[in-house]
PDB file of C-alpha atoms in Angstrom:
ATOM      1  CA  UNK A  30      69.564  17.541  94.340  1.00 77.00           C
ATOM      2  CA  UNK A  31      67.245  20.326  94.608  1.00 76.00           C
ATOM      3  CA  UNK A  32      64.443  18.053  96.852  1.00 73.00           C
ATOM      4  CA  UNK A  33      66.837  16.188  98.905  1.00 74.00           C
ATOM      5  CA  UNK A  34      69.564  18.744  99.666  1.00 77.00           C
ATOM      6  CA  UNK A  35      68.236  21.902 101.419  1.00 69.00           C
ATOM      7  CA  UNK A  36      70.736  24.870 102.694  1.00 63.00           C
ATOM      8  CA  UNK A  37      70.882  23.279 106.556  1.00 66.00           C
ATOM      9  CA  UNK A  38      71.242  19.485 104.967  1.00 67.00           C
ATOM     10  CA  UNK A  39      74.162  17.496 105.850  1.00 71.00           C
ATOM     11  CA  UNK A  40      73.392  14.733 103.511  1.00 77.00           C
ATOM     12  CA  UNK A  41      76.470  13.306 101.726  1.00 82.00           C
ATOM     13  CA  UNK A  42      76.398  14.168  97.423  1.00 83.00           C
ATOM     14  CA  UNK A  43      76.073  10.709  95.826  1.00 86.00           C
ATOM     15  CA  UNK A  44      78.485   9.673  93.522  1.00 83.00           C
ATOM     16  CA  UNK A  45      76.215  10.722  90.086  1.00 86.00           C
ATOM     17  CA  UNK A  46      75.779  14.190  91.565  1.00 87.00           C
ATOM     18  CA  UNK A  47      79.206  14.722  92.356  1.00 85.00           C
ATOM     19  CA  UNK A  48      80.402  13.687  88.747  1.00 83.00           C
ATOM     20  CA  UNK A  49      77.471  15.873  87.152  1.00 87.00           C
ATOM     21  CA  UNK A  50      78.713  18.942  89.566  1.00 87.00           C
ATOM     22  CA  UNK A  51      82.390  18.405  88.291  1.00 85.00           C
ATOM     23  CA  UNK A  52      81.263  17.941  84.226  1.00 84.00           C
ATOM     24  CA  UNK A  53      79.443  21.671  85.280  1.00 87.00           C
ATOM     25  CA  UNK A  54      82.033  23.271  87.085  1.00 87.00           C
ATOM     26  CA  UNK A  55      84.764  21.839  83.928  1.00 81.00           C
ATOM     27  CA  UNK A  56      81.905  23.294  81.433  1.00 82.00           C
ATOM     28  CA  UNK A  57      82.078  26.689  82.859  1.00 84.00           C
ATOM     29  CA  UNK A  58      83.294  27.552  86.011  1.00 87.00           C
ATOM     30  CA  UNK A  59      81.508  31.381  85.615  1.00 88.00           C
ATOM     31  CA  UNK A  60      78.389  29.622  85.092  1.00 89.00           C
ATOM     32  CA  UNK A  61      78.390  27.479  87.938  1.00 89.00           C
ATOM     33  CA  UNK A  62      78.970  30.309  90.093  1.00 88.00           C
ATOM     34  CA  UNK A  63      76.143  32.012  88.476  1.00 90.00           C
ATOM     35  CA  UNK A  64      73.872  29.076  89.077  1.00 89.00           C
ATOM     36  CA  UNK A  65      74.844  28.822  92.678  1.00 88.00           C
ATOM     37  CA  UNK A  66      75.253  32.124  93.965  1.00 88.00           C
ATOM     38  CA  UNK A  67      72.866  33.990  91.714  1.00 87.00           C
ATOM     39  CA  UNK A  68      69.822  31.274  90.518  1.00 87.00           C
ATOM     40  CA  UNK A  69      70.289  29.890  94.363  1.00 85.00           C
ATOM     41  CA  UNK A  70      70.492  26.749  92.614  1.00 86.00           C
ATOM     42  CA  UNK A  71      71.078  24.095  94.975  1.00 86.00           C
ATOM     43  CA  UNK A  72      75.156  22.834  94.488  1.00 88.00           C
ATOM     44  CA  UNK A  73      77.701  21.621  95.957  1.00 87.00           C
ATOM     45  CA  UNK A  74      80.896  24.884  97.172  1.00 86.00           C
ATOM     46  CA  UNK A  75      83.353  25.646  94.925  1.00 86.00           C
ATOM     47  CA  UNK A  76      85.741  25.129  97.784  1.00 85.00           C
ATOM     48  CA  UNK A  77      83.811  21.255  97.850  1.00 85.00           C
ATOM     49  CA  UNK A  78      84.880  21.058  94.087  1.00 84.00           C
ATOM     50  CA  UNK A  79      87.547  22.105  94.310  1.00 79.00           C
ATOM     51  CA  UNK A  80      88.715  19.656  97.298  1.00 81.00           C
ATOM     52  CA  UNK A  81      86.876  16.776  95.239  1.00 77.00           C
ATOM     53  CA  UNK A  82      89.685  17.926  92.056  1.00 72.00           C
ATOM     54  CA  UNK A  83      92.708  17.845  94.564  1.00 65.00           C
ATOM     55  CA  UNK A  84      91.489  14.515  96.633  1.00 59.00           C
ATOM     56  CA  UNK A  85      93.178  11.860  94.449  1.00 54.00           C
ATOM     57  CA  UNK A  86      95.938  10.638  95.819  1.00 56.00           C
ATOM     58  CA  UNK A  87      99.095  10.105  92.831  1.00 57.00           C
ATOM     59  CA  UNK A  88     100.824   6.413  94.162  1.00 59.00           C
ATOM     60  CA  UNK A  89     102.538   4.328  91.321  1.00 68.00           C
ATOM     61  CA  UNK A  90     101.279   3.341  88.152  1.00 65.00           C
ATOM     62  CA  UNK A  91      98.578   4.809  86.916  1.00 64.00           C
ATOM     63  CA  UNK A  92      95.775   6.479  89.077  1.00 62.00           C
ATOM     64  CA  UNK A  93      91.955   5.715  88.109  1.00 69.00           C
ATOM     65  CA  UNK A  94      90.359   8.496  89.816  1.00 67.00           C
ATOM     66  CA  UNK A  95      92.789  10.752  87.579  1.00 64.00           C
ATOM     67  CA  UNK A  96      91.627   9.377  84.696  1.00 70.00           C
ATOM     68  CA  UNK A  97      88.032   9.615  85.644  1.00 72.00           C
ATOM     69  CA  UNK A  98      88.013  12.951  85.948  1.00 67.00           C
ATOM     70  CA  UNK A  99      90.244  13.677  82.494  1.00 69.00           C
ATOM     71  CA  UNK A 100      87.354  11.511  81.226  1.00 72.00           C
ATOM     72  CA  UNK A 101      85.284  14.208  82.595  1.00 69.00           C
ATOM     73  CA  UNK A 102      86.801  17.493  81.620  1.00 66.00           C
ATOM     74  CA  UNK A 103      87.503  15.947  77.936  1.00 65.00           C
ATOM     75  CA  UNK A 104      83.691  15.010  77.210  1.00 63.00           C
ATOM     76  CA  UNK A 105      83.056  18.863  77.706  1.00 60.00           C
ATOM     77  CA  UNK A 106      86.036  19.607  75.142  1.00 60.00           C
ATOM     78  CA  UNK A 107      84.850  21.599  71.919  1.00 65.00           C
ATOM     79  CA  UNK A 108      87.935  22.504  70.196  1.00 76.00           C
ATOM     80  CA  UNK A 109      87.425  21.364  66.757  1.00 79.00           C
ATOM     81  CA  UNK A 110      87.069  22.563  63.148  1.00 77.00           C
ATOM     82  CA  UNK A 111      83.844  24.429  63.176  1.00 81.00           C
ATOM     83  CA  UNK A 112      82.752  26.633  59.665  1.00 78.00           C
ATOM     84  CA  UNK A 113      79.011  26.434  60.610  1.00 75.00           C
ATOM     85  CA  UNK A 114      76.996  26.016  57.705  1.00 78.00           C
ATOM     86  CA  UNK A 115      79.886  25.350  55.803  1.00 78.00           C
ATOM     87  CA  UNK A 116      80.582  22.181  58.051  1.00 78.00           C
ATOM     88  CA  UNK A 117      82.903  20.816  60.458  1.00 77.00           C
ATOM     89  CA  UNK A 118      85.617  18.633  60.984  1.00 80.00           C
ATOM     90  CA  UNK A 119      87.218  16.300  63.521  1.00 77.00           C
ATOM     91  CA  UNK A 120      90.818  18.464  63.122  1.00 81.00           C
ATOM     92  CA  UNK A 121      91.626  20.333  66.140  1.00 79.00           C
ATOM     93  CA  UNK A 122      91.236  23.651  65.912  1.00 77.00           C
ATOM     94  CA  UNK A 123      94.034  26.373  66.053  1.00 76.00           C
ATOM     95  CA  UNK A 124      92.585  29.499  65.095  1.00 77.00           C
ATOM     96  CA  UNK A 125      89.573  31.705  65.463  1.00 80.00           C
ATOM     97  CA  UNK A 126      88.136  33.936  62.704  1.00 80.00           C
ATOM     98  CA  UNK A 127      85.496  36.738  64.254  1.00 84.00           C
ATOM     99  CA  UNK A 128      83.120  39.190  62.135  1.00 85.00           C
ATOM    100  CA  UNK A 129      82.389  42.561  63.784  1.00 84.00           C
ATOM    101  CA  UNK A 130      80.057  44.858  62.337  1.00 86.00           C
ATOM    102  CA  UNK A 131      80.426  48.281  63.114  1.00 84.00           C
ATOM    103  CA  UNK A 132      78.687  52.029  62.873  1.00 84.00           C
ATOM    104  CA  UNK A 133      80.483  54.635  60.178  1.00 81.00           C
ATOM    105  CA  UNK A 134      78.497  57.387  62.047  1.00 80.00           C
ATOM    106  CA  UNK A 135      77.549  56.096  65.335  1.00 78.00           C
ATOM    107  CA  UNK A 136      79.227  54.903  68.287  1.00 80.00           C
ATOM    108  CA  UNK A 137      78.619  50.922  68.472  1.00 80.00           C
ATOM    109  CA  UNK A 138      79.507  47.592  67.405  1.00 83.00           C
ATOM    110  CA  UNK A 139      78.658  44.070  67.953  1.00 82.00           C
ATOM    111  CA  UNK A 140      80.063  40.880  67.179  1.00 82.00           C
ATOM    112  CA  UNK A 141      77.611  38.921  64.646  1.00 82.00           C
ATOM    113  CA  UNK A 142      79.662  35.098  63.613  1.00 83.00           C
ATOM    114  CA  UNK A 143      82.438  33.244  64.816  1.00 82.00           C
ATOM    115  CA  UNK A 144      84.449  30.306  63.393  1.00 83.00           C
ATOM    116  CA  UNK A 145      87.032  27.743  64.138  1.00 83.00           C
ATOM    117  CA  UNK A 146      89.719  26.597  61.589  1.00 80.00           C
ATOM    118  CA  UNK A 147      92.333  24.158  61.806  1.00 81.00           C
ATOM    119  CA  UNK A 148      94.696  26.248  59.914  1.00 75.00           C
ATOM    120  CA  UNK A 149      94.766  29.742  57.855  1.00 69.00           C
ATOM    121  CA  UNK A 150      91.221  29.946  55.597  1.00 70.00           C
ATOM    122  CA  UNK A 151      91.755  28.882  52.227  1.00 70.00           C
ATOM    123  CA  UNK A 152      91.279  32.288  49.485  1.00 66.00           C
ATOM    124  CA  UNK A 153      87.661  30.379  48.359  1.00 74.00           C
ATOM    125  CA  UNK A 154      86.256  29.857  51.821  1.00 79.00           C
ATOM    126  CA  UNK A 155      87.209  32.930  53.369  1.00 78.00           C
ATOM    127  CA  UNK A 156      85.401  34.532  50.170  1.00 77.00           C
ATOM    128  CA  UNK A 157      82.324  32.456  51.151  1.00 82.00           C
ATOM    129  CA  UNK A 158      82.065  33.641  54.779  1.00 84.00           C
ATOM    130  CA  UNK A 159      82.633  37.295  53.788  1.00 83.00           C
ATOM    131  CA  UNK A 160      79.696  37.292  51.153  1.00 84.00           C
ATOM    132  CA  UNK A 161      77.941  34.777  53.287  1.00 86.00           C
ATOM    133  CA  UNK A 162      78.437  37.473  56.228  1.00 84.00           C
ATOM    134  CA  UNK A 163      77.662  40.532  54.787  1.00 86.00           C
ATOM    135  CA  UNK A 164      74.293  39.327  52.723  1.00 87.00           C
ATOM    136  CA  UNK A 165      72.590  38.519  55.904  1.00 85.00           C
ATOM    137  CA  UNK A 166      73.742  42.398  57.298  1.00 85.00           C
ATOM    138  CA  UNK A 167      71.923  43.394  54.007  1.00 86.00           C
ATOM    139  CA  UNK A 168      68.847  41.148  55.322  1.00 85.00           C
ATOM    140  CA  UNK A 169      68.588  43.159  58.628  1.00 84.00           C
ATOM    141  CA  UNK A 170      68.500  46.389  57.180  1.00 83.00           C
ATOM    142  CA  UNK A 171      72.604  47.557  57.575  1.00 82.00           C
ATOM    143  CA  UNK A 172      74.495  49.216  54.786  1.00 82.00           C
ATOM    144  CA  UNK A 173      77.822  47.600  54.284  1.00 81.00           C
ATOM    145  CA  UNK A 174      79.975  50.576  52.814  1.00 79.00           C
ATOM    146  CA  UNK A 175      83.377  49.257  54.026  1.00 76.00           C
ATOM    147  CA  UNK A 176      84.743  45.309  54.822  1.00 75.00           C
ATOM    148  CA  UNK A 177      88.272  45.329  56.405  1.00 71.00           C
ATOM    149  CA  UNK A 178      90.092  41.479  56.187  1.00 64.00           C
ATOM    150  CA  UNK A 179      93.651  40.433  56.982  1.00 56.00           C
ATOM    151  CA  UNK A 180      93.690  37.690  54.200  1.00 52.00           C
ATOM    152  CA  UNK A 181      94.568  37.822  50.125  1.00 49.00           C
ATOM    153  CA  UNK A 182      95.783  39.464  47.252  1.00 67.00           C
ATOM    154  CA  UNK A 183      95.994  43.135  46.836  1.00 58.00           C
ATOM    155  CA  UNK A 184      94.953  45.084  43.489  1.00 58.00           C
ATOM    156  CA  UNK A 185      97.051  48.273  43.103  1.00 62.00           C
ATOM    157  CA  UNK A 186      96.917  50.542  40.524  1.00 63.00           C
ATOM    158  CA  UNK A 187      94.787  47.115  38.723  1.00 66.00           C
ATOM    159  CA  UNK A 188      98.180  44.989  39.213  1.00 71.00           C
ATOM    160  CA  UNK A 189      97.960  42.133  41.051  1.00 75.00           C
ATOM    161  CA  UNK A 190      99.781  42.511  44.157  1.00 77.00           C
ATOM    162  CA  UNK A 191     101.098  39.208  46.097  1.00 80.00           C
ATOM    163  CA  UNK A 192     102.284  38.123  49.196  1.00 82.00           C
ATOM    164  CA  UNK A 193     103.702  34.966  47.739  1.00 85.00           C
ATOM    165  CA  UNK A 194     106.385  37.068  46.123  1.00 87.00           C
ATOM    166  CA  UNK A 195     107.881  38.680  49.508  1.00 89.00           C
ATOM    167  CA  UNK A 196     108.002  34.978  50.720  1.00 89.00           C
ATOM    168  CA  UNK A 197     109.925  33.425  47.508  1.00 90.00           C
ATOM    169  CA  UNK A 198     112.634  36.521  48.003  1.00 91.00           C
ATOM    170  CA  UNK A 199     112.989  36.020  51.540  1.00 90.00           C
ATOM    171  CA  UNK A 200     113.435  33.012  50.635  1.00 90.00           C
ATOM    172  CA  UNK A 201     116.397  33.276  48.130  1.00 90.00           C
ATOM    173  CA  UNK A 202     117.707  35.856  49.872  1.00 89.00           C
ATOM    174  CA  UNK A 203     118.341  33.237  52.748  1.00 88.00           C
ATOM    175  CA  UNK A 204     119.304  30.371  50.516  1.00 87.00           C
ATOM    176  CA  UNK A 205     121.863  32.864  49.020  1.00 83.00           C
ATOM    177  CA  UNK A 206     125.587  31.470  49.055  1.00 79.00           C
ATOM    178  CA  UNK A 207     127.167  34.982  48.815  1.00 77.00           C
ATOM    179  CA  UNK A 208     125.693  38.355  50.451  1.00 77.00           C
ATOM    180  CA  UNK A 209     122.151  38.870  52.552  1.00 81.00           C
ATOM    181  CA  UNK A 210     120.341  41.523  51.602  1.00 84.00           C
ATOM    182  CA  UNK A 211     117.170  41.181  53.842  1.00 86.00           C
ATOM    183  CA  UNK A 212     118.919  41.042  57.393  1.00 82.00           C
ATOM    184  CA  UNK A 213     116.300  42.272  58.967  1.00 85.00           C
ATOM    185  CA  UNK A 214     114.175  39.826  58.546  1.00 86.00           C
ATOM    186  CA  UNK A 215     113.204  36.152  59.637  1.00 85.00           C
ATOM    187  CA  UNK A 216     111.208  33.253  59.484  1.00 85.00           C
ATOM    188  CA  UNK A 217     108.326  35.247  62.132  1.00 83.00           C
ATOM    189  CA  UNK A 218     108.073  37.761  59.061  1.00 83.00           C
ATOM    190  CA  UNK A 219     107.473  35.281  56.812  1.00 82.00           C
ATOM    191  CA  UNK A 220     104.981  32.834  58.572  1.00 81.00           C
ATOM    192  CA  UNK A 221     103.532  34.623  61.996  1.00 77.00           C
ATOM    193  CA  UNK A 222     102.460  32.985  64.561  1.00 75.00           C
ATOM    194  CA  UNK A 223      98.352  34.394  65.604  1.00 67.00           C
ATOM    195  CA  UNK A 224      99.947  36.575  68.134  1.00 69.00           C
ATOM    196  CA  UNK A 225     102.887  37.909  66.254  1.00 73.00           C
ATOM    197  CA  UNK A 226     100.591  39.305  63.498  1.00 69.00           C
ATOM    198  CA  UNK A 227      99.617  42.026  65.465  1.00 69.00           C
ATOM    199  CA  UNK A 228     102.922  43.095  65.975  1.00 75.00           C
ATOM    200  CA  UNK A 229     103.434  46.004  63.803  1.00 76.00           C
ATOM    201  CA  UNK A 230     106.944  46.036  63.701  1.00 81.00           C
ATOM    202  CA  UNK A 231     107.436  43.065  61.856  1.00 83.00           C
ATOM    203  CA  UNK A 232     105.024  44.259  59.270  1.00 79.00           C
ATOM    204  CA  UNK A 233     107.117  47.988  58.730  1.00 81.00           C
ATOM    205  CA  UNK A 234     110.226  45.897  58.468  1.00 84.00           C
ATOM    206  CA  UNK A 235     108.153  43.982  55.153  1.00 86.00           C
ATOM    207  CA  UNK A 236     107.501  47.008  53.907  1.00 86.00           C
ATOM    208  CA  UNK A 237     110.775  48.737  53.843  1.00 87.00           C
ATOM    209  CA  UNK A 238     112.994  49.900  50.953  1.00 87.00           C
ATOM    210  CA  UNK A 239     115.323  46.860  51.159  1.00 90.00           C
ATOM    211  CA  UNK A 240     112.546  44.178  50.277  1.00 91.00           C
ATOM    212  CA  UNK A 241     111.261  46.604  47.593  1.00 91.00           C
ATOM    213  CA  UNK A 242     115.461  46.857  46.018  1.00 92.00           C
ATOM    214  CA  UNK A 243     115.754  43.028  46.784  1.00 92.00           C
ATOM    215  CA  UNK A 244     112.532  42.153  44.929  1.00 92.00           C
ATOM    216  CA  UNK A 245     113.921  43.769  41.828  1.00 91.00           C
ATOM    217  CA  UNK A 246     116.954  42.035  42.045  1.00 91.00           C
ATOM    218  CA  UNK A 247     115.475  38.807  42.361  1.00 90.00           C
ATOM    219  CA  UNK A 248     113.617  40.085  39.135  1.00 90.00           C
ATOM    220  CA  UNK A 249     116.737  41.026  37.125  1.00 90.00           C
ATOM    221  CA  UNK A 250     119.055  38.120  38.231  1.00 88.00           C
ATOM    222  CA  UNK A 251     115.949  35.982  36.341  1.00 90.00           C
ATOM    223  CA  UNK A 252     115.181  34.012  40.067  1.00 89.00           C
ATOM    224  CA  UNK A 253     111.318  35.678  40.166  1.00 85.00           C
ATOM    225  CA  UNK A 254     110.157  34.763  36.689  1.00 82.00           C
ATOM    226  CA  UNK A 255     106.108  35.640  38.013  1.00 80.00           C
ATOM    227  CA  UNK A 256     104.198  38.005  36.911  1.00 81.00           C
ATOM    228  CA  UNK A 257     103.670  40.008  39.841  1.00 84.00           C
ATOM    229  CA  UNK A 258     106.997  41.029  41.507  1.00 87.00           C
ATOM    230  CA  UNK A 259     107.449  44.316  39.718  1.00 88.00           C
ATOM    231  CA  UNK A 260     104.027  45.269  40.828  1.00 87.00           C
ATOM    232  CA  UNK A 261     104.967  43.714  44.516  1.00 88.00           C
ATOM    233  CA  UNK A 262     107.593  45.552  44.686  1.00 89.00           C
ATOM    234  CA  UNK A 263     106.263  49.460  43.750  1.00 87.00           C
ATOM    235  CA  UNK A 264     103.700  48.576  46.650  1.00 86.00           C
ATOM    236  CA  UNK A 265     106.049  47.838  49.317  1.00 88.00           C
ATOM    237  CA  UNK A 266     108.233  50.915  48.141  1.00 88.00           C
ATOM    238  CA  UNK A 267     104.884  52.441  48.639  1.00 84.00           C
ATOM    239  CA  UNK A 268     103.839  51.312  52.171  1.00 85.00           C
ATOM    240  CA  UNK A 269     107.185  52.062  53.064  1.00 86.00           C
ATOM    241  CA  UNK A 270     107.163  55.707  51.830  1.00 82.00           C
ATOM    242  CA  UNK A 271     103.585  56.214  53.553  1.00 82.00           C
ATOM    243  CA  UNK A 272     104.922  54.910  56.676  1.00 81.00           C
ATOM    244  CA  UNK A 273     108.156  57.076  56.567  1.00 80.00           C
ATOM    245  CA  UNK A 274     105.199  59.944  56.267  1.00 79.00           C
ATOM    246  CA  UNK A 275     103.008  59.043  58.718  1.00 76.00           C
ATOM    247  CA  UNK A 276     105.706  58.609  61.482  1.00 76.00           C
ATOM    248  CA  UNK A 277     107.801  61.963  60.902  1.00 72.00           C
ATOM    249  CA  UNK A 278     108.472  63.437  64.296  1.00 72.00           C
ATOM    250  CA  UNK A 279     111.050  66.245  63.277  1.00 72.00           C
ATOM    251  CA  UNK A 280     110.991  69.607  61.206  1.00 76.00           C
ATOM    252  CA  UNK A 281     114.077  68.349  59.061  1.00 77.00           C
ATOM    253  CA  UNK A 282     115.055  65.228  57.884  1.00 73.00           C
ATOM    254  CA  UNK A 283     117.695  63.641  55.524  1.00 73.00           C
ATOM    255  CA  UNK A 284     114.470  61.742  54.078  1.00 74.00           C
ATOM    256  CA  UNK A 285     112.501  64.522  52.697  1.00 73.00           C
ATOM    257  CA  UNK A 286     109.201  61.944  53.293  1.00 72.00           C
ATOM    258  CA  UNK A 287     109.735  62.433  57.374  1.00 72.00           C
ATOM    259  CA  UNK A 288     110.363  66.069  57.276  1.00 72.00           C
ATOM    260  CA  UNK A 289     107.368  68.240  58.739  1.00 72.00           C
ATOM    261  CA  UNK A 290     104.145  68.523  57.031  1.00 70.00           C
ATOM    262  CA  UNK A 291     104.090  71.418  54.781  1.00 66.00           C
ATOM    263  CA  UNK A 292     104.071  72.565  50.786  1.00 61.00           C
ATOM    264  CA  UNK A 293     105.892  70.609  50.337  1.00 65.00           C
ATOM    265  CA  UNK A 294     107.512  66.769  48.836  1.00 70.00           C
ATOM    266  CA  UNK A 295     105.447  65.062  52.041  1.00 71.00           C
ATOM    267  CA  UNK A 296     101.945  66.900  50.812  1.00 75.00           C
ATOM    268  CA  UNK A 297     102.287  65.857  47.423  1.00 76.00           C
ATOM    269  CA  UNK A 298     102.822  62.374  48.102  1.00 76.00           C
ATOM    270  CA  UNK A 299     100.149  62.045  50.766  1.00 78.00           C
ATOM    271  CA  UNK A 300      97.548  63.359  48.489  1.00 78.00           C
ATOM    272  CA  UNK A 301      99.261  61.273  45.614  1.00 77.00           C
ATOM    273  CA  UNK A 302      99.038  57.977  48.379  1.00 75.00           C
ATOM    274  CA  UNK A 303      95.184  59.310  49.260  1.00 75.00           C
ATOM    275  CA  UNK A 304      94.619  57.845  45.345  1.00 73.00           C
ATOM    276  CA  UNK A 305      96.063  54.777  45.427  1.00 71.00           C
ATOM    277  CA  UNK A 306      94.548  53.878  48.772  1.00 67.00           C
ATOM    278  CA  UNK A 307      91.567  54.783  47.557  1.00 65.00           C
ATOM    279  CA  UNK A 308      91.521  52.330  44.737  1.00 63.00           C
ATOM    280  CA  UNK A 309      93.340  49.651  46.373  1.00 61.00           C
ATOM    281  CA  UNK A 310      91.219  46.664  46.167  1.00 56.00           C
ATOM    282  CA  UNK A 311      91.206  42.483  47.808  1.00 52.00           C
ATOM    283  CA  UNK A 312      90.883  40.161  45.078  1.00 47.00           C
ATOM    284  CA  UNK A 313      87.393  38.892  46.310  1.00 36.00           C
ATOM    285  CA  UNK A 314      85.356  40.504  43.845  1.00 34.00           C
ATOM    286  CA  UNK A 315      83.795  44.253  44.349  1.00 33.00           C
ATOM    287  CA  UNK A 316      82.673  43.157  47.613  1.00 30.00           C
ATOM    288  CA  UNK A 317      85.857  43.899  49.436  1.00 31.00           C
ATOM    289  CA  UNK A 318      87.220  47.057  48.732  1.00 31.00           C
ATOM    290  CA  UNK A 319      89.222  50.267  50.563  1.00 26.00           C
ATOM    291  CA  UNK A 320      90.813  48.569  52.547  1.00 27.00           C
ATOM    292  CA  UNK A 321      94.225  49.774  53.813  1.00 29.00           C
ATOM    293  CA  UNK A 322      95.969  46.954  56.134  1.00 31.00           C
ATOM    294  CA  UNK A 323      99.601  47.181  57.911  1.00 27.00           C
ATOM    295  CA  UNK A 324      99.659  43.097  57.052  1.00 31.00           C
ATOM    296  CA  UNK A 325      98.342  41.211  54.594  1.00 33.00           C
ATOM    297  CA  UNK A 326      98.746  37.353  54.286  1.00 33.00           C
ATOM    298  CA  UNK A 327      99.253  34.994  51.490  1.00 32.00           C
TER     299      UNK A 327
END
């Protein structure tokens, strides 16, 4: 292409170099461009591509210049499963799971792994990555002193803290034949779609007063028979309390906790919450520690 086609040439693109242009252009569009208008790499227009994409003419049945070109934008497909030296699969993938490292005391960060899962990391794997992760930040000569992680358990106070518990509640809450305590919440709470994680809403309406009282009812009517719900249950009270702290925005309030800073109820507790922040812990060893999360999963 380079030999035979120069700027002023009007010579028609064979048929090979028109399917390798369009398997490049499907690739990466921003890279083609690059090639082209930066490397001065001899191609044919995007405009020529683009009329070559839009040529086919649709009659009846099926069309085999469409399928040629699926053909064609399939084979440059990647989407599966992909744990990198922990394998990968032939399941499609759905979700994306990114490690950042970042400075305490200086201004940068850079990505450093990626992965693709079908589905929400299992508890084992997800440990794997993490120590995987942060052993080869050790090998380069970086201090891990912190690792923040949206998935697992929480330690409080030493007590097991679960996110399975919230979900069985929920769960007979909604089943329930009489009154619904939990009417605030719905299936998005329970099981989030990637996007709806980040929306911090749903996670202060989890961690609200009425999941913390319905927990302990489930508890005393004998339907949560675990050994964690008690302990669930004084950590929501406790997100919710911190949150009713953190988002005061008046000098006096019914809710002593959203009153004005001062000597006061909302001092105490925040240096009381400063403690139990401090010690909260991920069940993934003493490698993931203070961490303090508005969501965390099952």
């Amino acid at each position: 292409m380079q030999t035979l086609h120069s700027v002023k040439s009007r010579q028609q693109w064979t048929l090979n170099e028109k399917k390798f242009a369009l398997s490049l252009f499907y690739k990466s569009p921003t890279t083609y461009s690059f090639l082209k208008n930066k490397l001065q790499v001899i191609l044919p227009g995007v405009s020529t591509i683009k009329r070559w994409i839009g040529s086919s003419k649709f009659l009846p049945g099926y069309n085999s210049n469409l399928f040629n070109q699926i053909k064609l934008k399939t084979e440059t497909l990647t989407g599966f499963e992909d744990l990198g030296h922990l394998g990968r699969t032939n399941k499609p993938a759905s979700q994306a799971l990114a490690f950042m490292a970042r400075g305490l005391y200086s201004n940068w960060k850079l990505p450093v792994a990626y992965f693709f899962s079908a589905s929400s990391l299992s508890h084992s794997v997800l440990n794997k990555l993490i120590i995987s992760t942060v052993e080869k930040l050790l090998e380069v000569g970086l201090h891990v002193k912190a690792v923040v992680c949206d998935q697992g358990d929480f330690l409080f106070n030493d007590k097991l803290v679960s996110f399975k518990d919230i979900i069985k509640t929920y769960t007979i809450d909604k089943n329930s034949n009489t009154s619904k305590s939990l009417t605030k919440l719905t299936d998005s709470h329970i099981n989030p779609g990637p996007f709806q994680k980040m929306n911090c809403k749903l996670a202060f309406q989890i961690f609200s007063n009425s999941v913390a009282a319905t927990i302990h009812t489930c508890v005393a009517t004998g339907e949560l028979k675990s050994n964690t719900p008690k302990d669930t249950a004084i950590f929501v009270k406790h997100m919710n309390d911190l949150l009713d702290t953190l988002n005061s925005n008046s000098l006096f309030d019914k809710n002593p906790l959203k009153s004005a800073l001062s000597e006061n109820k909302v001092l105490q507790f925040l240096n009381l919450a400063k403690k139990w922040n401090l010690n909260l812990q991920k069940k993934y060893k003493s490698l993931v520690h203070h961490v303090l999360m508005v969501w965390f999963g099952p």
